[in-house]
Structure formats: structure tokens, C-alpha cells
Coordinates of C-alpha atoms in Angstrom, one line a residue:
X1 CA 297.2 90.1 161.1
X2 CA 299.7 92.0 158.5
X3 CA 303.2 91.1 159.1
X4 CA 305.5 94.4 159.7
X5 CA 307.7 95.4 156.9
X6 CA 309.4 92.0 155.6
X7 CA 311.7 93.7 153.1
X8 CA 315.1 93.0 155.5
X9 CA 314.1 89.7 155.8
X10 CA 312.8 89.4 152.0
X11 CA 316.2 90.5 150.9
X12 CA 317.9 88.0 153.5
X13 CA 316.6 85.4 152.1
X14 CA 316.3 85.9 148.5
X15 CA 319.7 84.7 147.0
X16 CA 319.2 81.2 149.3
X17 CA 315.4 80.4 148.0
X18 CA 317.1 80.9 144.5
X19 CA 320.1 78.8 144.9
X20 CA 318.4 76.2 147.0
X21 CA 315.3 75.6 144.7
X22 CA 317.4 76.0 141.1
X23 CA 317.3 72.2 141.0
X24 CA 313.3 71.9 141.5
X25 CA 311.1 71.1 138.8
X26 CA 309.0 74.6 137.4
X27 CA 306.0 73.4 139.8
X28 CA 306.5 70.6 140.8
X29 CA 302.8 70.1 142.9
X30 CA 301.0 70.0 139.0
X31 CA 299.8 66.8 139.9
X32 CA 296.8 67.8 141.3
X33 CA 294.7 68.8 138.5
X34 CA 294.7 73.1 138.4
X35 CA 291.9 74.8 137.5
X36 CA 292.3 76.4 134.2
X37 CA 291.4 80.0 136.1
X38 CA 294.9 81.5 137.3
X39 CA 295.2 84.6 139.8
X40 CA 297.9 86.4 141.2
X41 CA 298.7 87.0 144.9
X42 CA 298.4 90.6 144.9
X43 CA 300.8 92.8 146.6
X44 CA 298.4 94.8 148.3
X45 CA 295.8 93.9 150.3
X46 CA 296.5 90.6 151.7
X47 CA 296.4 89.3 155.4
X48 CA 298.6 86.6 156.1
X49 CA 296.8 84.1 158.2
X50 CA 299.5 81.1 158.8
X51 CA 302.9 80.3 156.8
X52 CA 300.2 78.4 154.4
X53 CA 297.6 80.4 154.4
X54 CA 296.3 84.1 153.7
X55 CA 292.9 86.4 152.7
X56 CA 292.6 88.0 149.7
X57 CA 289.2 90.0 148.8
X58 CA 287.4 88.3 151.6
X59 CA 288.8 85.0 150.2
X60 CA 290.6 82.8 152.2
X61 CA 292.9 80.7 150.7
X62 CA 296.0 77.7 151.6
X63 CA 298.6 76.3 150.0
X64 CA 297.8 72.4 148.5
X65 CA 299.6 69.9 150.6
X66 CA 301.8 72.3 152.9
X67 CA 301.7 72.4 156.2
X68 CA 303.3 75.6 158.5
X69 CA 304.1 75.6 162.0
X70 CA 301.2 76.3 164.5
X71 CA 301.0 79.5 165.9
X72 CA 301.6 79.7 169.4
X73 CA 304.0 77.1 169.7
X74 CA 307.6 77.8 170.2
X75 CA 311.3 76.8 169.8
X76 CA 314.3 77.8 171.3
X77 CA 316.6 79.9 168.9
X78 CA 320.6 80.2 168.5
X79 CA 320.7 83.3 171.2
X80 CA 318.5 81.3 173.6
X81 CA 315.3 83.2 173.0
X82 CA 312.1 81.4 172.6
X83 CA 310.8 82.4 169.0
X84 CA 306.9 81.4 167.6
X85 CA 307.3 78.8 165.4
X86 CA 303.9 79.8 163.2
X87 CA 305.1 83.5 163.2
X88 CA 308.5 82.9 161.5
X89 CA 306.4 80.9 159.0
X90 CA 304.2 83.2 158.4
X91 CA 306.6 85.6 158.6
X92 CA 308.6 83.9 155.8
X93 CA 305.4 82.8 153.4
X94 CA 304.9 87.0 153.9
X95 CA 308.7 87.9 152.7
X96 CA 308.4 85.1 149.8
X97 CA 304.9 86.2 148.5
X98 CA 306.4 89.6 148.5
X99 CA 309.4 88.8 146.6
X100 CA 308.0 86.6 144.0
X101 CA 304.6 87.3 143.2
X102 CA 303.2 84.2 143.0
X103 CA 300.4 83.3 140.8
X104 CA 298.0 80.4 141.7
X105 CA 295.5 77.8 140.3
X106 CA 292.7 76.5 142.6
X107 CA 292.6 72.8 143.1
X108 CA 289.7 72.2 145.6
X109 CA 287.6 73.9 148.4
X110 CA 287.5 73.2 152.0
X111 CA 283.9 73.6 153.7
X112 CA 283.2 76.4 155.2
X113 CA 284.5 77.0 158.7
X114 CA 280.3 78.9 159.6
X115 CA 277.5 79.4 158.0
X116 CA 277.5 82.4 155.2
X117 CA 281.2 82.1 155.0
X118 CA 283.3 81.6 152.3
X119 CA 284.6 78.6 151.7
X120 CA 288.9 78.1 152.2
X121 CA 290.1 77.4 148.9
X122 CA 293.1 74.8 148.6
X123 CA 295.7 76.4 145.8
X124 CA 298.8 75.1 143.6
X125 CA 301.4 78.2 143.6
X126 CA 303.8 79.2 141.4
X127 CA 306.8 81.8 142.6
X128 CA 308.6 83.8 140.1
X129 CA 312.6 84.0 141.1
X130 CA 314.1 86.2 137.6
X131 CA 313.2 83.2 135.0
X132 CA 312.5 80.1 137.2
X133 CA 308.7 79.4 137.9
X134 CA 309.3 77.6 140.7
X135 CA 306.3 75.9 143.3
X136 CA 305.9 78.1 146.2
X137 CA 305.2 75.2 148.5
X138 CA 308.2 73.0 147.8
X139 CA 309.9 76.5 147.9
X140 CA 308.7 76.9 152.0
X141 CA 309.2 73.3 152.5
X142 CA 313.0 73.1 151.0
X143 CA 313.9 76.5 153.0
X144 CA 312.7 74.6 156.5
X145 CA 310.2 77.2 157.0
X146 CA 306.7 74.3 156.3
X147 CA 306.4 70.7 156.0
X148 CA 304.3 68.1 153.8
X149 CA 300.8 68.3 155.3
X150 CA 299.7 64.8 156.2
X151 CA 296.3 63.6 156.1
X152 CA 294.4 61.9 158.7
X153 CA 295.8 58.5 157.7
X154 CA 299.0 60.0 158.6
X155 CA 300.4 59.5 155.0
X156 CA 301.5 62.8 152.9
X157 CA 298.9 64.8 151.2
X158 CA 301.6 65.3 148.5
X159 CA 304.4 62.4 148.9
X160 CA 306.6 64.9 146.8
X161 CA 306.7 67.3 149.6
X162 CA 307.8 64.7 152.1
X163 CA 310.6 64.1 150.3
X164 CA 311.8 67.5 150.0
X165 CA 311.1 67.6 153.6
X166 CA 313.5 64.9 154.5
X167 CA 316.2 66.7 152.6
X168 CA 315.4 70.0 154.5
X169 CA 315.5 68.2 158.2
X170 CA 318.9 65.9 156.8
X171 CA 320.5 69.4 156.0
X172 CA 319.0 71.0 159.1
X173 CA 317.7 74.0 157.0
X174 CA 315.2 76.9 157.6
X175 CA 313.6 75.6 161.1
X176 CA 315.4 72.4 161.2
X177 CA 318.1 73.9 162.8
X178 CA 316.4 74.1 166.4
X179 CA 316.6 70.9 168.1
X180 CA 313.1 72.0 169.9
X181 CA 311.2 73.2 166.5
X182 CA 307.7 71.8 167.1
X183 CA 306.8 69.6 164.1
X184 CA 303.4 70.8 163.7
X185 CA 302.1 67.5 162.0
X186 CA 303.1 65.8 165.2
X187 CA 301.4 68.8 167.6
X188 CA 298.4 68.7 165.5
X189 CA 298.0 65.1 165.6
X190 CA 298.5 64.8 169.4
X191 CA 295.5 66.9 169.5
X192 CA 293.7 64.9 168.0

């Protein structure tokens, strides 16, 4: 699925990603080793398949460590409408990847989901806001639009992104702000 035209809400939320990231470390999610083979997210040609995740030429690929809201599940918004949690964060990974152009480094591979299919490759990003490099998934994570992926265990895949999502839920950023957002680490783990 291609999101419609996120250019209102790219330009909406440009200014706050900038002022609300300034104080990140330039990719901050280096500490899993990158691959020294970098790509860009291309502008064209991409389908956005969760807030972590997307296709490019056949290649499906997700964000190291970030975790977006589950499609279909839903929270109540300021105006009392019921909203889809997974679509605003895909909607917003769409409008950021479109602003900023990300470049990104492989890390690992996930098995493939069948047989003859392309393995889901786990990626470290880098966003470009004017001079700052700054790491797209503590970029979602800070803006309340994903959270730190957690691992079976139920610890962090990447501790640093829990942090960052602390600060996000204390200042009731991004998706923090509805009392009803569905936590998708605890929807996905109540599944299991």
C-alpha cells in the first residue's frame, strides 16, 4: 500500500523532528555492527509496509530495533474519532522517509517469511535534517510515532531506544498523547 500524498503532513511535522532530535547523537543505533554497503531509500518506488517497515526493488526491508504500531488496532483521537494506530505510523515513517532521504546500512536478515522469497533485511538508518545525520529510528521513536522493539525475552532489542521511549510517553509526544494508543509490544505479546 502507497500512502496518499504526505507532503501536508511532511511539512507539519518537519520543524518538530528537527528541534526534537537536535540533541541526538548522529546515529545513535551504530552499535550494531553496519555493513560497510550503504543505500539510499529512494524516493520513488517504495511501498510502505508498517511505520518500520517498507519494499524497495522487491526487497523488503525494517528498521533495526523499532517497533510501529500494529495495523488494525486503534485509538481514540482528540475529536473523538477512532484513528489506526499502524496507519499514522506508517503514515509518519512515509512523510519522514520523504523528507529526509534516509540512507541505510544492513545489519542482519530475517528468514524468509515462504519459500523463494526474499529474505526481510533488518537496517540501521540515517535521516538527513539540513546538516544533522540523525538515526531514523530514534527519530520515530522520540516523535511518539514507534517504540523500542523488544525481543521475546521481553528486554529491548536496542536498550537505547527504550530510553528514548520513556522520554516520548513522560512528555506524551507523537502517539503518547491518546490515553487508548495500543502499545503494540504489549498487543503483540498478548498474542503470543
Amino acid at each position: 500500500m502507497k500512502p496518499a500524498n504526505s507532503g501536508a503532513m511532511s511539512l507539519i511535522f518537519a520543524a518538530s523532528i528537527l528541534a526534537a532530535t537536535a540533541s541526538c547523537a548522529p546515529a545513535n543505533a551504530q552499535s550494531a555492527k553496519p555493513s560497510s554497503h550503504v543505500f539510499a531509500v529512494p524516493q520513488m518506488g517504495v511501498t510502505f509496509l508498517t511505520g518500520d517497515s517498507w519494499q524497495q526493488a522487491r526487497q523488503t526491508m525494517r528498521l533495526y530495533g523499532v517497533q510501529a504500531c500494529i495495523r488494525g488496532t486503534s485509538y481514540t483521537d482528540k475529536s473523538g474519532q477512532k484513528q489506526d494506530c499502524g496507519a499514522v505510523s506508517l503514515a509518519m515513517l512515509a512523510a519522514i522517509v520523504k523528507d529526509t532521504k534516509p540512507t541505510c546500512a544492513p545489519v542482519a536478515q530475517l528468514m524468509a517469511p515462504a519459500a523463494g522469497a526474499p529474505p526481510t533485511i533488518l537496517v540501521i538508518c540515517t535521516a538527513h535534517v539540513g546538516d544533522n545525520a540523525l538515526d531514523l529510528g530514534t527519530l520515530l521513536i522520540t516523535q511518539g510515532f514507534a517504540f523500542a522493539a523488544m525481543a521475546n525475552t521481553g528486554k529491548p532489542v536496542y536498550l537505547p531506544y527504550s530510553i528514548e521511549e520513556s522520554i516520548a510517553q513522560q512528555s506524551r509526544i507523537g502517539l503518547w498523547a491518546f490515553a487508548d494508543m495500543p502499545h503494540p509490544n504489549r498487543v503483540l505479546f498478548s498474542r503470543q
